Coordinates of C-alpha atoms in Angstrom, one line a residue:
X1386 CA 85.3 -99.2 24.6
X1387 CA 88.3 -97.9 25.2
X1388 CA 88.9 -94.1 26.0
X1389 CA 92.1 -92.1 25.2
X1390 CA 93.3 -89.8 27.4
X1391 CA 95.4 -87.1 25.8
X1392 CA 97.5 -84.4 27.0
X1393 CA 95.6 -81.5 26.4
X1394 CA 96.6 -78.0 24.7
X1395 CA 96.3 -75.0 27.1
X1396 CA 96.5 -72.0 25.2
X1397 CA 97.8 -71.4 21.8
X1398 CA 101.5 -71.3 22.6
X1399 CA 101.7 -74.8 24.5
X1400 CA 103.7 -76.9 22.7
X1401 CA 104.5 -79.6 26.2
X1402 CA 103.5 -80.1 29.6
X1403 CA 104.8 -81.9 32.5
X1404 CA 102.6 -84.2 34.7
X1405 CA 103.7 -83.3 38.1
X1406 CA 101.0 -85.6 39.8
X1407 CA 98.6 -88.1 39.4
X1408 CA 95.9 -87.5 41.5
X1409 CA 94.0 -91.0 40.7
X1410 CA 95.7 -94.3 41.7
X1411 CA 95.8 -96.8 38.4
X1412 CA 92.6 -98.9 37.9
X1413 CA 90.7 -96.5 40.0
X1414 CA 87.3 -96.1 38.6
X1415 CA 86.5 -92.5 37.5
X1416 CA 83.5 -90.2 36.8
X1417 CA 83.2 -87.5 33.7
X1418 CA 84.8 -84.4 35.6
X1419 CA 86.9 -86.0 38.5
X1420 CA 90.7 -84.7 38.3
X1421 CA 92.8 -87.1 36.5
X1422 CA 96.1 -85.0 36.9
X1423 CA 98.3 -82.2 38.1
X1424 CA 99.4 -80.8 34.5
X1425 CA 102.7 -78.5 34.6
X1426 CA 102.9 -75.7 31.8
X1427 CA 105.5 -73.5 30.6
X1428 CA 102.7 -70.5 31.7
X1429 CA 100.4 -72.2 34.5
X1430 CA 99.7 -75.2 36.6
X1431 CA 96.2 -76.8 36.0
X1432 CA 94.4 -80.0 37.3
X1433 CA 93.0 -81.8 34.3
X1434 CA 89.4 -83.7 34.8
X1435 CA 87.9 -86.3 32.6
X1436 CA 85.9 -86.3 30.0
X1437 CA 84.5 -89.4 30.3
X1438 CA 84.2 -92.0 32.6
X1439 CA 85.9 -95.6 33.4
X1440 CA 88.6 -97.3 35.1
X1441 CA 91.3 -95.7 34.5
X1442 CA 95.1 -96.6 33.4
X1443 CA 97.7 -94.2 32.6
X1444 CA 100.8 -94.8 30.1
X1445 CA 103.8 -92.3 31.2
X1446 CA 104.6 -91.9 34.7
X1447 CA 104.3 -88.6 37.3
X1448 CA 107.3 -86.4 36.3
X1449 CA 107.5 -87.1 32.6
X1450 CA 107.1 -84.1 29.8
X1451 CA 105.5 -85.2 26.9
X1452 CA 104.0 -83.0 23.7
X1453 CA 100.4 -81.8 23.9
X1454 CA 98.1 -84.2 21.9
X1455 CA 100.3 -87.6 23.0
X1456 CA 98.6 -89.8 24.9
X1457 CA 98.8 -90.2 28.3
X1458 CA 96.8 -92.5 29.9
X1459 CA 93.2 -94.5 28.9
X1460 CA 89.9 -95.0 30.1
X1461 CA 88.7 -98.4 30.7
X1462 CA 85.7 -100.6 30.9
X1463 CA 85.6 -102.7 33.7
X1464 CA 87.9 -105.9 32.9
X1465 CA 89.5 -104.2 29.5
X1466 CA 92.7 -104.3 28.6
X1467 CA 94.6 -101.1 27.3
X1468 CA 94.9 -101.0 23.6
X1469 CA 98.1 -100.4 21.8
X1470 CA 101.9 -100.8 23.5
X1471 CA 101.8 -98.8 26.3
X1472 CA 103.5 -95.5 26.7
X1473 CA 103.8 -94.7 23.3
X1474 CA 102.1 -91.3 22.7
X1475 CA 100.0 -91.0 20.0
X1476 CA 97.7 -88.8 17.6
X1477 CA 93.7 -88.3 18.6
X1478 CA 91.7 -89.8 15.7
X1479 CA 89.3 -87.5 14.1
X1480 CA 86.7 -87.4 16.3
X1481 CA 88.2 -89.1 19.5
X1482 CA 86.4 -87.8 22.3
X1483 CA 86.3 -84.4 21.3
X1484 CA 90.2 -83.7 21.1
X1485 CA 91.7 -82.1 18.6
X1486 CA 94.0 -84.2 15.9
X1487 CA 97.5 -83.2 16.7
X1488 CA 97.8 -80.6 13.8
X1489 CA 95.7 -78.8 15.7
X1490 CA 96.9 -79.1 18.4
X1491 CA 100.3 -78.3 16.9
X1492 CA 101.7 -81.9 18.2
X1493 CA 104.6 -83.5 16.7
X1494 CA 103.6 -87.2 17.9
X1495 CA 104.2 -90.7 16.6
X1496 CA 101.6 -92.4 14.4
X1497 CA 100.1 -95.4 15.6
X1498 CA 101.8 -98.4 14.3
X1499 CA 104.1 -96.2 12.2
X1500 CA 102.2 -95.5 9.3
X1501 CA 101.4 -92.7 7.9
X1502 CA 98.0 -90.2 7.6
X1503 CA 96.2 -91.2 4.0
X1504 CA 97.4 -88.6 1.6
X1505 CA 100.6 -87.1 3.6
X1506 CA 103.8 -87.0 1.7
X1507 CA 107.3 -87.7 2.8
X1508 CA 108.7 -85.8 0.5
X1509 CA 109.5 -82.8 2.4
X1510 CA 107.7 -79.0 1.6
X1511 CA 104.6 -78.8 -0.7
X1512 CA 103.6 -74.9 -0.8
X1513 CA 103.5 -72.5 2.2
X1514 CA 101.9 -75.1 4.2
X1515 CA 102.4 -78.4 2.6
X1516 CA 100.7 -81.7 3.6
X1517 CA 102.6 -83.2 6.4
X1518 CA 104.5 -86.5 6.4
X1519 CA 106.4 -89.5 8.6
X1520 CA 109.4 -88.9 9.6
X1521 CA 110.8 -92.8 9.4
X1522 CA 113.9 -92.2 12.1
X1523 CA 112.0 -90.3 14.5
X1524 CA 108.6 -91.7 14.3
X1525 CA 106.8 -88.6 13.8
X1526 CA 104.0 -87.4 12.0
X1527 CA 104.5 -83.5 11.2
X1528 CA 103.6 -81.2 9.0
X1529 CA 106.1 -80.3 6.1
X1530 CA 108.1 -76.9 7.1
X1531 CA 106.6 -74.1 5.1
X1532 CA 107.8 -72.2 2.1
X1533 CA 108.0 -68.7 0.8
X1534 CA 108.5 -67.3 -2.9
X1535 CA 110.2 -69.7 -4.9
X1536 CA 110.3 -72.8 -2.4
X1537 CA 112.9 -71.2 -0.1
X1538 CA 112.4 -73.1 3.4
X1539 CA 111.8 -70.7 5.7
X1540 CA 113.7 -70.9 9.1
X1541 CA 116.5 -68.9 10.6
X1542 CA 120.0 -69.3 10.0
X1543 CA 120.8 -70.7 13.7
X1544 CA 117.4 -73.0 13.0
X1545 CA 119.8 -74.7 10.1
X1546 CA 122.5 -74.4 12.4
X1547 CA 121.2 -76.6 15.6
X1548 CA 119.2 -79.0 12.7
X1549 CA 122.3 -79.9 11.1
X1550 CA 124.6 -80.0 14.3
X1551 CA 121.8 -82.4 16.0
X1552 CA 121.2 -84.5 12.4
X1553 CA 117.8 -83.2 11.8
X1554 CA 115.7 -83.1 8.7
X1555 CA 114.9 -79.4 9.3
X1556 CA 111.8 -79.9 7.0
X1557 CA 110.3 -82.4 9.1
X1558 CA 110.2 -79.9 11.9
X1559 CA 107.1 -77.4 12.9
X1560 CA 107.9 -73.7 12.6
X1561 CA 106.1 -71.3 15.3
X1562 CA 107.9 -68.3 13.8
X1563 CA 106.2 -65.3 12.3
X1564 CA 104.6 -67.2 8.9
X1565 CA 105.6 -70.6 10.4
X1566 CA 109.5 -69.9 10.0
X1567 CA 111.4 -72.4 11.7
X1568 CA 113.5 -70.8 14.6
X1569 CA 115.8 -73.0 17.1
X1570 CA 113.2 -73.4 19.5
X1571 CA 111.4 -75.3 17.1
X1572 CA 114.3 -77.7 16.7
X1573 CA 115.0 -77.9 20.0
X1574 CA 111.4 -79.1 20.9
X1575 CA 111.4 -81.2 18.1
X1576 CA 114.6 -83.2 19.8
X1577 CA 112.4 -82.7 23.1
X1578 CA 109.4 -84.2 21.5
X1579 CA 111.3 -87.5 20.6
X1580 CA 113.3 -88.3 23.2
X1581 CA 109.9 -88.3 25.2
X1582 CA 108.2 -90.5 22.4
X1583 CA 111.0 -92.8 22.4
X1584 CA 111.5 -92.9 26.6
X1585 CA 108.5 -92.9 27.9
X1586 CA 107.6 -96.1 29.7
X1587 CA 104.8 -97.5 31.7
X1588 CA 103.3 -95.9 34.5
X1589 CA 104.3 -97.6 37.6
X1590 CA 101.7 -98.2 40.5
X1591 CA 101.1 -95.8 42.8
X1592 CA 103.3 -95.5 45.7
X1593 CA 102.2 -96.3 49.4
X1594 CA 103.7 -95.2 53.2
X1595 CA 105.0 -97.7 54.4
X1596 CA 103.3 -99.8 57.3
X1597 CA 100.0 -98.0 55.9
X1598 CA 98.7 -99.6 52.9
X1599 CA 95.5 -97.4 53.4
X1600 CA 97.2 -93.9 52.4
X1601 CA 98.1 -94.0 48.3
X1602 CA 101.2 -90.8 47.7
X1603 CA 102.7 -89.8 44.7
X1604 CA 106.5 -90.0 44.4
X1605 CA 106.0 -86.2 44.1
X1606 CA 104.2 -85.8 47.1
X1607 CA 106.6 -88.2 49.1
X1608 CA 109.0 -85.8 48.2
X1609 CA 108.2 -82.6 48.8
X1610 CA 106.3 -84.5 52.2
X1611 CA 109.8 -84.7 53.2
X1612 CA 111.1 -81.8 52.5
X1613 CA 108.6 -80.2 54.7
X1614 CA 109.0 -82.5 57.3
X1615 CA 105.3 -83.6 56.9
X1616 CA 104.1 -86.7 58.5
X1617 CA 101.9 -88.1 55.7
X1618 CA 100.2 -90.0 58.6
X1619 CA 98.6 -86.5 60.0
X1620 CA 97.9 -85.2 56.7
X1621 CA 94.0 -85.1 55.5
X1622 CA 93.6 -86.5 51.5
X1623 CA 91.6 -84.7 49.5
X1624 CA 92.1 -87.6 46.6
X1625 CA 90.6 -90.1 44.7
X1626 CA 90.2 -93.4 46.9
X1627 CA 92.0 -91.8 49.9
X1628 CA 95.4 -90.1 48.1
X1629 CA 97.5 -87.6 49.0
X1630 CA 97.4 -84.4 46.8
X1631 CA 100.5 -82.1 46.5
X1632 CA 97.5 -79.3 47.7
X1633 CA 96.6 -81.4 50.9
X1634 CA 100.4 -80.8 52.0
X1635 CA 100.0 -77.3 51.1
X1636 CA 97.1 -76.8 53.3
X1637 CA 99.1 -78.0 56.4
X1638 CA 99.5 -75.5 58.9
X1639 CA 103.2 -76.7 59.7
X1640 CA 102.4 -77.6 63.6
X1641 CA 104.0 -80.8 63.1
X1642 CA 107.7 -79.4 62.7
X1643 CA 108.4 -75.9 63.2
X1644 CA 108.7 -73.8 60.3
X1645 CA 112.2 -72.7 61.5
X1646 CA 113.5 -76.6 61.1
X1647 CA 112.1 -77.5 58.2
X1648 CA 114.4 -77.3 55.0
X1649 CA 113.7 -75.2 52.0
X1650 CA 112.6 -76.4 48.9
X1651 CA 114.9 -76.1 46.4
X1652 CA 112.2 -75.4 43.7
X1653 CA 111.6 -72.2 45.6
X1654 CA 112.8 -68.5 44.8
X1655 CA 115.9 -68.8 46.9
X1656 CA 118.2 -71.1 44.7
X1657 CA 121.1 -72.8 46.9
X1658 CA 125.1 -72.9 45.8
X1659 CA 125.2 -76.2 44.2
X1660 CA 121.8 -76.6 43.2
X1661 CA 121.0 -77.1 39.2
X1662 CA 118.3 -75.3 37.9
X1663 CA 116.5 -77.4 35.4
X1664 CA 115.5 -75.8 32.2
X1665 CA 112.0 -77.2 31.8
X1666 CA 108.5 -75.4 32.7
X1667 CA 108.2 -71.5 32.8
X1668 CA 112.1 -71.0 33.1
X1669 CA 112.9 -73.0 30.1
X1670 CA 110.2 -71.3 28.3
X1671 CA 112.0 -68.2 29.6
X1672 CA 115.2 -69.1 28.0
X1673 CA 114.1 -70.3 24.9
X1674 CA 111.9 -67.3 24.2
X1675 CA 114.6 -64.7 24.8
X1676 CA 117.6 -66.3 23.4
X1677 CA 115.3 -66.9 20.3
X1678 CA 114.6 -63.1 20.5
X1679 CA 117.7 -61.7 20.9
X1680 CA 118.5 -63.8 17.6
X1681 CA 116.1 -62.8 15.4
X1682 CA 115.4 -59.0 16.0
X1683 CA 117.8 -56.0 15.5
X1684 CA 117.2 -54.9 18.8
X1685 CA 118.1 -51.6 20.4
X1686 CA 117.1 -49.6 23.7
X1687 CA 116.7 -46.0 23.7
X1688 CA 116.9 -44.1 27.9
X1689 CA 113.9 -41.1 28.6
X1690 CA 113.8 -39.4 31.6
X1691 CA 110.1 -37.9 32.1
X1692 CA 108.7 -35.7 35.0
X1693 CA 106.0 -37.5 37.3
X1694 CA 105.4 -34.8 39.6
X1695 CA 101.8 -34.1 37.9
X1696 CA 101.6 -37.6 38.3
X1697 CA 102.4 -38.0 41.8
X1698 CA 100.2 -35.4 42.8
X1699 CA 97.1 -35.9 41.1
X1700 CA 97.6 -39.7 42.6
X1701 CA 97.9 -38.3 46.3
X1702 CA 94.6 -36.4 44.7
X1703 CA 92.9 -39.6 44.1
X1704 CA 93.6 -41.3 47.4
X1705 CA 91.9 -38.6 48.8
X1706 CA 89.4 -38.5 47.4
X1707 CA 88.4 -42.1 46.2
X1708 CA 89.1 -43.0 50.4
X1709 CA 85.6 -43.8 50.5
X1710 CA 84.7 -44.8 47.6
X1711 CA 85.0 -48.2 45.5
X1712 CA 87.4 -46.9 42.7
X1713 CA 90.7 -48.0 43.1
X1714 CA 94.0 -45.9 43.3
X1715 CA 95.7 -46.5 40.0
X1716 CA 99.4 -47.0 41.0
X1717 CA 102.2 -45.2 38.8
X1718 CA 102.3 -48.3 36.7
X1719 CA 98.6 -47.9 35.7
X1720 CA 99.2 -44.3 34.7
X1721 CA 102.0 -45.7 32.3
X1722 CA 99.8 -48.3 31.0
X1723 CA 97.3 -46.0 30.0
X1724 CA 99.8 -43.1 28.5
X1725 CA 101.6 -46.1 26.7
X1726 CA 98.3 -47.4 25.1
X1727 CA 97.2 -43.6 24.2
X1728 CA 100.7 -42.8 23.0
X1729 CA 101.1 -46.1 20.4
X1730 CA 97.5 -45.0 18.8
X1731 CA 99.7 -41.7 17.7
X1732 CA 102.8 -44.0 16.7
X1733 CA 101.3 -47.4 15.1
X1734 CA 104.9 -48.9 14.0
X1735 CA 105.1 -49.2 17.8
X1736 CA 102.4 -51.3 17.8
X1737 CA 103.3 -54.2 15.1
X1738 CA 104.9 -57.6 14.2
X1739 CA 107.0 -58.9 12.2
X1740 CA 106.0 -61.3 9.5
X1741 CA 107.8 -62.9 6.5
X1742 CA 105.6 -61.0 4.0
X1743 CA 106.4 -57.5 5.6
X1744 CA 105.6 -55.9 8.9
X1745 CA 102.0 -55.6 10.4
X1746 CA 100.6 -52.8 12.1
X1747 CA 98.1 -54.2 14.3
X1748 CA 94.7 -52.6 15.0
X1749 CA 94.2 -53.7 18.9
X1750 CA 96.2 -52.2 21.7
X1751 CA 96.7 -55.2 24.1
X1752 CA 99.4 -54.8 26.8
X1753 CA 100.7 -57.2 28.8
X1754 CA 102.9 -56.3 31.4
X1755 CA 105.7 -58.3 33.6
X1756 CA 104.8 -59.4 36.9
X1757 CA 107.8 -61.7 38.8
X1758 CA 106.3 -65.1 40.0
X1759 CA 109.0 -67.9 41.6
X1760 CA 110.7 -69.2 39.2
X1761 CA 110.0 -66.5 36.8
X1762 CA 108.0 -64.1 35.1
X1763 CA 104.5 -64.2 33.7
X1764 CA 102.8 -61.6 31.3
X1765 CA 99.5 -61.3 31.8
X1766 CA 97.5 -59.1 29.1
X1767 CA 94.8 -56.2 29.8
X1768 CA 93.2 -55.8 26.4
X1769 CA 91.9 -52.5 24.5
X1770 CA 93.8 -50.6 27.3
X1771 CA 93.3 -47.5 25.3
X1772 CA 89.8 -47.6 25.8
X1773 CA 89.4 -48.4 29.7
X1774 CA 89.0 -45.5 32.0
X1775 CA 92.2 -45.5 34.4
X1776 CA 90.4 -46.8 37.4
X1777 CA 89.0 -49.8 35.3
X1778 CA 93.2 -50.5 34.3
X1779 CA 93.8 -50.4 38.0
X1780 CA 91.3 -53.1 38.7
X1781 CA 92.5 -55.5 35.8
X1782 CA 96.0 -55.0 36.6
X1783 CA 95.3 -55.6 40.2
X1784 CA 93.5 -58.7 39.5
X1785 CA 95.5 -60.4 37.2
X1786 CA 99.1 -59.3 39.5
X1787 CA 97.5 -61.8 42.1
X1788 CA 96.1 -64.7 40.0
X1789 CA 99.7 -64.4 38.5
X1790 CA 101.6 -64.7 41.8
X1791 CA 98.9 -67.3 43.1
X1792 CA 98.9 -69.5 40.1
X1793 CA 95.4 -68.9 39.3
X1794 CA 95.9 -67.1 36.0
X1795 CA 94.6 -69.2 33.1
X1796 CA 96.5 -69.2 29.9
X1797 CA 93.8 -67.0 27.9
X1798 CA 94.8 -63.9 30.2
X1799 CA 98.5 -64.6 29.1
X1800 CA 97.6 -64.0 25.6
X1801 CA 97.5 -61.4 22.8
X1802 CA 99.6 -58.6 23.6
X1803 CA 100.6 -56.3 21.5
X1804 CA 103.0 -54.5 23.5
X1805 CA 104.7 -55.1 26.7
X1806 CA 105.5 -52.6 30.0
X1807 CA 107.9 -53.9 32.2
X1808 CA 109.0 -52.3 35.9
X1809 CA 112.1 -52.6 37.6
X1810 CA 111.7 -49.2 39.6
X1811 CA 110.7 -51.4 42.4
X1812 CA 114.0 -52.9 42.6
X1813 CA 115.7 -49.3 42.8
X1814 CA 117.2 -49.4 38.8
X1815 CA 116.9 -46.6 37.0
X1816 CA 117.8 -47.6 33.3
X1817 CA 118.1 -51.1 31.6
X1818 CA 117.7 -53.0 28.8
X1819 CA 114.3 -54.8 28.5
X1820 CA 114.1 -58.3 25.7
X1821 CA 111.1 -57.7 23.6
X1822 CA 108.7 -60.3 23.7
X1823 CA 108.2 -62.3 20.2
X1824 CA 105.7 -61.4 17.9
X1825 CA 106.1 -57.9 19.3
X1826 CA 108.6 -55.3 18.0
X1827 CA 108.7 -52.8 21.1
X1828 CA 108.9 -53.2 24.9
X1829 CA 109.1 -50.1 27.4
X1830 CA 110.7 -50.5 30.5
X1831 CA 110.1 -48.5 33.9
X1832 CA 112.8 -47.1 36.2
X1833 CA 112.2 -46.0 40.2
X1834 CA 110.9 -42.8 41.0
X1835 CA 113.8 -40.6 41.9
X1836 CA 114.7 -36.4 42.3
X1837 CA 115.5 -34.5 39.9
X1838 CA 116.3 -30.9 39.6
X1839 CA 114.9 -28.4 37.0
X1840 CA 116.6 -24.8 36.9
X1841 CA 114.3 -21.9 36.5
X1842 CA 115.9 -18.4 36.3
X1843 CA 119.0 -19.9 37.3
X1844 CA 117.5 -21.5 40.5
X1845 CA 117.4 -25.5 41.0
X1846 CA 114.1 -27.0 41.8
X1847 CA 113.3 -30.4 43.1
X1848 CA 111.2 -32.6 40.5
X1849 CA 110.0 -36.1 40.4
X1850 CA 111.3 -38.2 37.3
X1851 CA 111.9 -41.7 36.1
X1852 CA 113.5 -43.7 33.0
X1853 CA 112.0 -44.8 30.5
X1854 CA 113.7 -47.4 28.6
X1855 CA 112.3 -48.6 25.1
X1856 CA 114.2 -51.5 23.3
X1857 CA 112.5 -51.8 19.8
X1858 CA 113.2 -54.0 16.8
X1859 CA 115.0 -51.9 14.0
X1860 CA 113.8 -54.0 11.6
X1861 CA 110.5 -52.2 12.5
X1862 CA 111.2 -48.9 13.5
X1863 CA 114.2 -46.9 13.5
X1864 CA 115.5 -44.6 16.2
X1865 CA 113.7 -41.2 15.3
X1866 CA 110.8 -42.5 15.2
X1867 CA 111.1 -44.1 18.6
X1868 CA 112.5 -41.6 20.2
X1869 CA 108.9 -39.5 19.2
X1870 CA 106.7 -42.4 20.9
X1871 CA 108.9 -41.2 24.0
X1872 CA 108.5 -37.9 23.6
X1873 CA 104.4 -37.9 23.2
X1874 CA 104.4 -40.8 26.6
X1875 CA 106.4 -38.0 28.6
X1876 CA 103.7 -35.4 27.3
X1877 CA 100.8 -37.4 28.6
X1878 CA 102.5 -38.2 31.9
X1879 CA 102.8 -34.0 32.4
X1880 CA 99.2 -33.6 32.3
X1881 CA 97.8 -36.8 33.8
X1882 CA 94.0 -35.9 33.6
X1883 CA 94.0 -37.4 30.0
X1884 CA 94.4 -40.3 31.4
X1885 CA 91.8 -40.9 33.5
X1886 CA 88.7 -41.5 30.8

């Protein structure tokens, strides 16, 4: 019997993926747990295995981006045909393998055969979350946009906006707002979702080097073989059946053309003039995100200057002193962790969201904080920072810095925070203008460690300061009150001890 394949859902905010590779040739017979894929998120990239065995035959080529839940690709008996017209991604039945039906998943995917789920309605919103419908122009099964207090739809005035311009019914579309309001992300990845149900077309077979049948490559890994000026002839495949994985060229040591000759990719963090910078994957999660910010929050920064020296002292103190020892040195960044975690337990608003019924104070202190990867940024979270002794905050954020800038970092550890930090003093700025995150209402943002002067009795002393830049969301908190969180972080960071338990 057959076996779908489906795009799975890595973490709670994937709403796509990208395959970048197929690792298995088509009608290669597979095992439960042998990698089927190279799967491309907006957050992480992640080899996908399967969960059952057969011979298996994908639907949508290497390089497409379909919605999590479609399907991508079946498992086979020997000698079976694949079911259905090929390519067209569809919903997991209940039950199918394990994998969630696409309303969990939060899918917008075409029905099979274009009919729709017993009991939906097409009739667009039924309560706050209604029951779903078919959307007969697009092909899609979603679930009907939610409604507050007296049936008013609720999504964002630039939501309406995109709908209308791109001839959407905004009420077939899935909101991922605070209380599932509809923002222009949401429309957008609706159009995303299907142009790539509609386009998608049959997987073609699996490229080969020419003159040497024995040696199956990827399109992908053809590519970027050239790029490096890597003879795919010298190159040791890790693969099912022989192929070449995009991580067998990375493991080349380069002998075969010097390093100095070969050309740089283009994907890498040193964008040419000329080059076009697709918005897809982390940086078009990037872009959506913070444009969808910027419209939906009042947003406002506030500048602090607080003195480090206790700071920068008790830290040459530790190094010291921990030389020999196991603990490791927090860095000035951990110190700000912790005193921005102790300081939002004293100022709660700081630590909220915004929802359509009012605004939440949350109860966990989670922080993420910003750590530039190519391509982009990544957040990834330390939770109950509060609670951690400092040295424990240093280990975490060590940890999760290098799974970040590796690619290791699994979508769970970019989850859940409650507030962001965000450091630029590495970079030399002093003051700037962080974009809160969604969901949260407050960001603080870290300037370099500079001299200052103090005057006492008329005499200038040298101190140790940085900025402190807050951008809140006024709907939240006003300026007063924000302005006190600063004070009480700069009060911590005088007498650093606190922070250490």
């Amino acid at each position: 019997m057959a076996v779908e394949v489906l795009l799975p859902k890595i973490g709670l905010t994937m709403q796509e993926g990208t395959i970048d590779e197929w690792l298995v040739p088509t009608g290669t017979a597979v095992s439960e747990g042998d990698a089927l894929l190279r799967l491309a998120t907006d957050k992480v990239d992640v080899d996908v295995e399967a969960e059952a065995g057969g011979v298996f035959h994908p639907v949508v080529p290497a390089g497409a981006t379909v919605p999590a839940g479609a399907l991508i690709g079946w498992l086979l008996a020997d000698g079976e045909q694949p079911p259905g017209p090929a390519g067209t991604p569809m919903p997991a039945g209940p039950g199918s393998n394990g994998a969630p039906a696409p309303e969990a998943a939060g899918a917008l995917v075409p029905a099979p055969g274009g009919a729709s789920p017993a009991g939906s309605s097409s009739h667009g919103p039924a309560g706050l979350h209604g029951t779903g419908g078919h959307d007969s122009a697009t092909g899609l099964n979603v679930p009907a946009a939610p409604t507050g207090a007296g049936g008013r739809l609720l999504a964002s005035p630039n939501a309406r906006r995109v709908a209308a311009e791109a001839g959407v019914d905004i009420t077939a579309v899935r909101g991922t707002g605070p209380g599932g309001r509809i923002v222009s992300e949401d429309v957008e990845d609706f159009l995303a979702a299907t142009a790539a149900a509609a386009a998608a077309p049959v997987a073609p077979a699996p490229s080969v080097v020419p003159g040497d049948s024995v040696i199956p490559v990827s399109p992908l890994v053809r590519r970027l073989a050239k790029e490096r000026g890597i003879d795919l002839s010298t190159v040791r495949a890790t693969g099912a059946g022989g192929r070449i994985r995009r991580s067998d060229l990375d493991a080349v040591n380069g002998t075969s053309v010097p390093a100095a000759t070969r050309p740089a990719l283009r994907s890498g963090t040193a964008p040419q003039a000329g080059d076009v910078i697709p918005l897809t994957g982390m940086r078009g999660t990037i872009a959506r995100r913070m444009h969808a910010s910027l419209q939906e929050m009042a947003q406002l920064t506030h500048g602090y200057e607080v003195r480090m020296d206790a700071v920068v002292s008790l830290r040459a103190r530790l190094k010291e002193e921990w030389a020999d020892s196991d603990l490791p040195v927090p860095s000035l960044n951990d110190f700000l962790l912790k005193a921005a975690a102790l300081a939002l337990r004293e100022h709660p608003p700081l630590n909220a969201t915004v929802r359509e019924d009012g605004i939440h104070l949350l109860g966990d202190i989670h922080l993420g904080f910003a750590v530039a990867v190519p391509g982009g940024l990544m957040v990834p979270v330390i939770e109950d920072v509060a609670e951690l002794p400092l040295p424990e905050i240093a280990r975490r954020s060590r940890a999760l810095a290098e799974a970040a800038r590796a690619g290791r970092i699994s979508p769970v550890q970019l989850e859940g925070a409650t507030f962001t930090v965000t450091s630029l003093g590495g970079y030399g700025v002093d003051f700037f203008t962080p974009v809160i995150n969604p969901g949260n209402v407050a960001i603080l943002g870290v300037g370099r460690l500079r001299d200052g002067v103090e005057w006492v009795d008329e005499r200038p002393s040298r101190t140790q300061v940085l900025t402190l830049s807050l951008t809140f969301d006024h709907r939240a908190v006003d300026g007063a009150p924000a302005a006190e969180y600063l004070r009480t972080v700069g009060e911590l960071l005088r007498k650093p001890l606190r922070l250490l338990v």
